[in-house]
Short mmCIF file of C-alpha atoms and ligand atoms in Angstrom, two decimals:
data_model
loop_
_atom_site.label_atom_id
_atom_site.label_comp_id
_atom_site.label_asym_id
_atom_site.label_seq_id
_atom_site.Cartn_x
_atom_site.Cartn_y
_atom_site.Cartn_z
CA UNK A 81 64.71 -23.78 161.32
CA UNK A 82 61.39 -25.85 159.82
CA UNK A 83 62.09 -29.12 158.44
CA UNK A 84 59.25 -29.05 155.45
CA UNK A 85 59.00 -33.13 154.98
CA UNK A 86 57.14 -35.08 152.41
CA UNK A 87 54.87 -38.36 153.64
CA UNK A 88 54.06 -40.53 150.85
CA UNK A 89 57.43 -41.76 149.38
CA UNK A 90 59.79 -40.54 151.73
CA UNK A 91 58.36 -41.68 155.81
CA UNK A 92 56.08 -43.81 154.46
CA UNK A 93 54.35 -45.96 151.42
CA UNK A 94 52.07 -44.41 148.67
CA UNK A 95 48.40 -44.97 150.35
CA UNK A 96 46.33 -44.92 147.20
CA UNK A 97 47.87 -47.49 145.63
CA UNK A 98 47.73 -49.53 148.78
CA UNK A 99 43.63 -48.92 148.55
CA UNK A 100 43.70 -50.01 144.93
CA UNK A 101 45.45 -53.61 145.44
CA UNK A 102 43.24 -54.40 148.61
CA UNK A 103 39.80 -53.22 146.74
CA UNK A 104 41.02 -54.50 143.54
CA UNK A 105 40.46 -50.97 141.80
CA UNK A 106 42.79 -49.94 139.52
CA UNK A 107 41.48 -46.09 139.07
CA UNK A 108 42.51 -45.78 142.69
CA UNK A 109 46.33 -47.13 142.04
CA UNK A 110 46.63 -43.94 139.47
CA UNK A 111 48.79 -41.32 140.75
CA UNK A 112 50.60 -38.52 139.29
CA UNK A 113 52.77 -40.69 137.38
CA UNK A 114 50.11 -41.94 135.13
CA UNK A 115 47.78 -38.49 135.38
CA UNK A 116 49.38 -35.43 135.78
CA UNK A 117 46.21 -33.33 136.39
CA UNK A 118 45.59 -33.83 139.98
CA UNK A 119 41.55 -32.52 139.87
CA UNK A 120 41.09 -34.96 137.53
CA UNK A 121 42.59 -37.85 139.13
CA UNK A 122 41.34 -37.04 142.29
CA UNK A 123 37.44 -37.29 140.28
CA UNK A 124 38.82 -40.81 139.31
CA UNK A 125 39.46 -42.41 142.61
CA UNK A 126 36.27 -40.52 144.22
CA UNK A 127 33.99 -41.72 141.10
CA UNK A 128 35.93 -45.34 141.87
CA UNK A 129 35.42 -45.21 145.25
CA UNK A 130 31.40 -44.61 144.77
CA UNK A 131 31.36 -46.94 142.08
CA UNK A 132 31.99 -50.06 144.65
CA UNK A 133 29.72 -47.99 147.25
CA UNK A 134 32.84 -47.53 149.63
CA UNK A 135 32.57 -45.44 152.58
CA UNK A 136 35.24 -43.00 154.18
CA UNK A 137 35.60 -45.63 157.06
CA UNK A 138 35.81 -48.50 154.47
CA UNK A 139 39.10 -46.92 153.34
CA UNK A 140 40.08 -45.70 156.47
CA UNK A 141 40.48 -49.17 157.34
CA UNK A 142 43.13 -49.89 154.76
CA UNK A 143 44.56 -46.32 154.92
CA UNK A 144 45.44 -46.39 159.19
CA UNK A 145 46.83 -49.75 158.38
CA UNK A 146 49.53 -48.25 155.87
CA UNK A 147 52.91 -48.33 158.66
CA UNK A 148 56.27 -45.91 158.33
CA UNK A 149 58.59 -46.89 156.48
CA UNK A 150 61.31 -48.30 159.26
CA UNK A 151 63.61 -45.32 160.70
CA UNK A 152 61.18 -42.58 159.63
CA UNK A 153 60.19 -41.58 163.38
CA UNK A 154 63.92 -41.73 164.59
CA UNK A 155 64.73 -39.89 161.68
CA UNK A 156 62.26 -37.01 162.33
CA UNK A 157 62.69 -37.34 166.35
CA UNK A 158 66.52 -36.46 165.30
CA UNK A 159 65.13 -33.06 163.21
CA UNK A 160 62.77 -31.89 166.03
CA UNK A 161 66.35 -31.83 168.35
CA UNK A 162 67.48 -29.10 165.58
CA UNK A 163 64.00 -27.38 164.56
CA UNK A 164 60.42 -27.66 164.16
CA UNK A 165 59.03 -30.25 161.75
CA UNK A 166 55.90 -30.10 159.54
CA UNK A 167 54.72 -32.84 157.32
CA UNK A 168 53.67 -31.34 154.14
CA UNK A 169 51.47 -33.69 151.59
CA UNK A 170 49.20 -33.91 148.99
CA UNK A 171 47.36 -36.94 151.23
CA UNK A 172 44.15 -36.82 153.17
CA UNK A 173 43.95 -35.78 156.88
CA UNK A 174 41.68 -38.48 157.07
CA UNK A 175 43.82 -41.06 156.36
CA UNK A 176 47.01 -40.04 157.28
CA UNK A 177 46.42 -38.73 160.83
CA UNK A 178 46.89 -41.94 162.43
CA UNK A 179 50.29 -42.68 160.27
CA UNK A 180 51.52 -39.35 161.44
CA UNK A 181 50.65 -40.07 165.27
CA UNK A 182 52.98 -43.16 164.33
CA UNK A 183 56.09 -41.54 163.38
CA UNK A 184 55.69 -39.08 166.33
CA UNK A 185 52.49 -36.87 166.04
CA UNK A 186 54.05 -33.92 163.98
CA UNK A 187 52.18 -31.26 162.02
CA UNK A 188 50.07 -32.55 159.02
CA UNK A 189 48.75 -30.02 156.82
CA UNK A 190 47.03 -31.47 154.05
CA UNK A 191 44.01 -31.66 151.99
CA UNK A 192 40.32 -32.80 153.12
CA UNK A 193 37.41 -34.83 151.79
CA UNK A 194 34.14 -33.93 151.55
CA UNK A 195 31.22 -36.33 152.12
CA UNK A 196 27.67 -37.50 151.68
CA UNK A 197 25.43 -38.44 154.00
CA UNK A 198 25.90 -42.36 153.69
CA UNK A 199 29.59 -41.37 154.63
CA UNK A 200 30.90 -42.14 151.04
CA UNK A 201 32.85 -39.29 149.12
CA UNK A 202 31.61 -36.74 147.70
CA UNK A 203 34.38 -33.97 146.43
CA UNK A 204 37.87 -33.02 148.50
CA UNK A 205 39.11 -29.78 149.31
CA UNK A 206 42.52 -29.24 148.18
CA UNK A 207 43.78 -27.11 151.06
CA UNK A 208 47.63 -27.86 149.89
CA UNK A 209 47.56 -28.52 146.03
CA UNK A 210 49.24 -25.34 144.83
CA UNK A 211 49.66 -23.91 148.20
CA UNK A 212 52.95 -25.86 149.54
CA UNK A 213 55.11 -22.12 148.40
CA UNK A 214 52.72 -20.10 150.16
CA UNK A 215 53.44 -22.01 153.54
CA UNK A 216 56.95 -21.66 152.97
CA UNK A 217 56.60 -17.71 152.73
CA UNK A 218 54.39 -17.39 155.53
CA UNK A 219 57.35 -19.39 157.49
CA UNK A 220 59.49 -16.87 155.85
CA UNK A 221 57.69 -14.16 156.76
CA UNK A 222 57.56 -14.75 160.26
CA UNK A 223 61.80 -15.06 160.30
CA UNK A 224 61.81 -18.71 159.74
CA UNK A 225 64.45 -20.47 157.18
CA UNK A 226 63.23 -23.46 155.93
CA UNK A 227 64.95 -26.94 155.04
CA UNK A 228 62.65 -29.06 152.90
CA UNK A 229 63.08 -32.94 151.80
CA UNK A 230 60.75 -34.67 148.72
CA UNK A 231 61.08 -37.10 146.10
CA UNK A 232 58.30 -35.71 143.58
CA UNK A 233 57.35 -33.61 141.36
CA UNK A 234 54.20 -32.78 143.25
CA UNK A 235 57.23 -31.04 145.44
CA UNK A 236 58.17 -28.73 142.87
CA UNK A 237 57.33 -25.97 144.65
CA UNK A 238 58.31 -26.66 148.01
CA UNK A 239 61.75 -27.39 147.03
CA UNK A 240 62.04 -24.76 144.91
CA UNK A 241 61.06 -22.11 147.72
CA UNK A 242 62.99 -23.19 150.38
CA UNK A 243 66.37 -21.96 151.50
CA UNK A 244 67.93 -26.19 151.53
CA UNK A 245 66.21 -28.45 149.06
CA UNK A 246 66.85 -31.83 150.25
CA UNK A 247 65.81 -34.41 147.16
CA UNK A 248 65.08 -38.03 148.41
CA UNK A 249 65.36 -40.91 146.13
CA UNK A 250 63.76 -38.16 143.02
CA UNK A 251 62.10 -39.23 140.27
CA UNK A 252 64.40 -37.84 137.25
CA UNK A 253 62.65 -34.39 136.44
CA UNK A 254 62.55 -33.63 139.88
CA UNK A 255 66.67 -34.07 139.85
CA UNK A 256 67.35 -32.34 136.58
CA UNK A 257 65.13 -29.18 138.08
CA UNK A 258 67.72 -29.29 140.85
CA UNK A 259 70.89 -30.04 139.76
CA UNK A 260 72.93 -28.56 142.58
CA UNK A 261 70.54 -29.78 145.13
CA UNK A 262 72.04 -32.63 147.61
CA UNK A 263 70.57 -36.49 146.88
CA UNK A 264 69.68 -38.41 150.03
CA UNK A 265 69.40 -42.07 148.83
CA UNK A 266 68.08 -43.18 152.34
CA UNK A 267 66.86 -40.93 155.71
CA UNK A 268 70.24 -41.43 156.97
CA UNK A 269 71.47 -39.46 154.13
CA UNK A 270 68.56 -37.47 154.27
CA UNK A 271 69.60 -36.80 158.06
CA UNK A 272 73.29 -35.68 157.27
CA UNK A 273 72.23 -32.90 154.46
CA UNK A 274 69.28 -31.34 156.59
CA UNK A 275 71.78 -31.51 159.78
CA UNK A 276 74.30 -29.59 157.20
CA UNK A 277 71.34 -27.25 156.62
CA UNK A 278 70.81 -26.21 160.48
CA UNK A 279 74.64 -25.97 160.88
CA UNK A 280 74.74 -22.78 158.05
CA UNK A 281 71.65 -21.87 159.39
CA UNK A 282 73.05 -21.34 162.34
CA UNK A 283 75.92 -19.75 161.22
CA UNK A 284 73.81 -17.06 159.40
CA UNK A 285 72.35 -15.90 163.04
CA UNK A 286 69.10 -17.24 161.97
CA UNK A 287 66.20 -18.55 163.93
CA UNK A 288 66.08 -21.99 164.93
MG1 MG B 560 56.17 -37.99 147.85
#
């Protein structure tokens, strides 16, 4: 079994909004609430980021300050005793590597920034925008079922993939898309539906 888990939201706080209260920049508190085109948003904070002459490590100082959300690294110590867990986000590698060392130093795959010589950025590379399906079917492919948990519609595509869509704490879309899909209201919740997941799993001979 892979446990496919969302960061921002569900294990820990949103970090961009976090950036735009301590700088005081509002085009960095957007998210895809307010803009739903993610290229274009992501423009906005790196154009807002410039703008105050911010560097990568400026942020990174706010960003590896950003702390689980209590219970998120017991809950996902619990999941690694039934499978293998990746963390699966639209955030940055460079500021969410140290938050993921904090709940336990699980696989991150998510997106990257580019940047200019003075350190500031410069453009991103959206390595998991659009892709979060196509790492479910590679699991797939290689005999894997997978059990994911997310609260957004940025997880769409993820949930909808999966063989046990989890929804934590959704925002309303994201539970009318799934309206058979189990609600976890905390990660104790969250816990007892992915557990249920590896049980069938298990049942059905598959790999754990
Ligand atoms: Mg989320």
């Amino acid at each position: 079994m892979v446990y496919a888990i969302d960061l921002e939201g569900v294990l820990a706080p949103e970090i961009w909004p976090a950036l735009g209260s301590h700088f005081v920049l509002p085009d960095l508190a957007l998210t895809t609430r307010d803009l739903g085109d993610f290229d274009e948003l992501m423009r906005r904070r790196v154009a807002a980021t410039r703008s105050r002459g911010l560097t990568l490590a400026h942020l990174q100082g706010v960003a590896h300050a950003v702390e689980p959300f209590l219970g998120a690294r017991d809950f996902l110590g619990r999941l690694r005793s039934l499978g293998q867990v990746v963390i699966i986000s639209d955030t940055f590698h460079e500021f969410s590597e140290p938050l993921v060392q904090k709940l336990g130093g699980h696989s991150l795959f998510a997106n990257r920034f580019e940047l200019d010589a003075k350190g500031m950025l410069e453009g991103f590379k959206l390595r998991i925008r659009g892709q979060k399906e196509r790492i479910v079917s590679g699991f797939h492919g290689a005999g894997f079922p997978v059990a994911a948990l997310g609260d957004s519609l940025n997880d769409l595509s993820i949930l909808k993939s999966c063989d046990w869509p989890v929804l934590y704490r959704p925002v309303e879309l994201l539970r009318q898309e799934f309206p058979k899909a189990p609600v976890a209201h905390n990660l104790d919740e969250a816990l007892v539906h992915l557990t249920a997941a590896w049980r069938e799993s298990e049942k059905n001979g598959s790999k754990a």
